[in-house]
Amino acid sequence: MQDLGFALLLIGYVWSVASGGRRSIPCALLCLLLFPLAQLAFAINDAPMRPPLALAAFGAGLAYLGGGSVFG
């Protein structure tokens, strides 16, 4: 389950950078370098940026619940 979660997190990350690239180069660079913070900021203001964030959050949750990532 952690492998599926990591794959979904990775797909959400790549989708986020690609969606940011369709908007502007600075948006793509921010999504590439500061993924969670930039993605959250853009998702609040721009509806098409919300699905990549939801997919990445779901993937991170699966990876965490599957034991693939441990925080703390």
C-alpha angles and dihedrals in degrees: 000000000000090000091055090047092051091048091052091047090051092047090050090050094051091043089051093053091046092050090048090051090057090057103041142320094250089052091052092048092050091049090048097048104029100028105168098038098041093042091052092048093049093042091058092056103030122049097204089060093060101078095059090051092049092048092049092047091049090049092049090050092051092048091050095047091046091056095247095121127033123196119204 
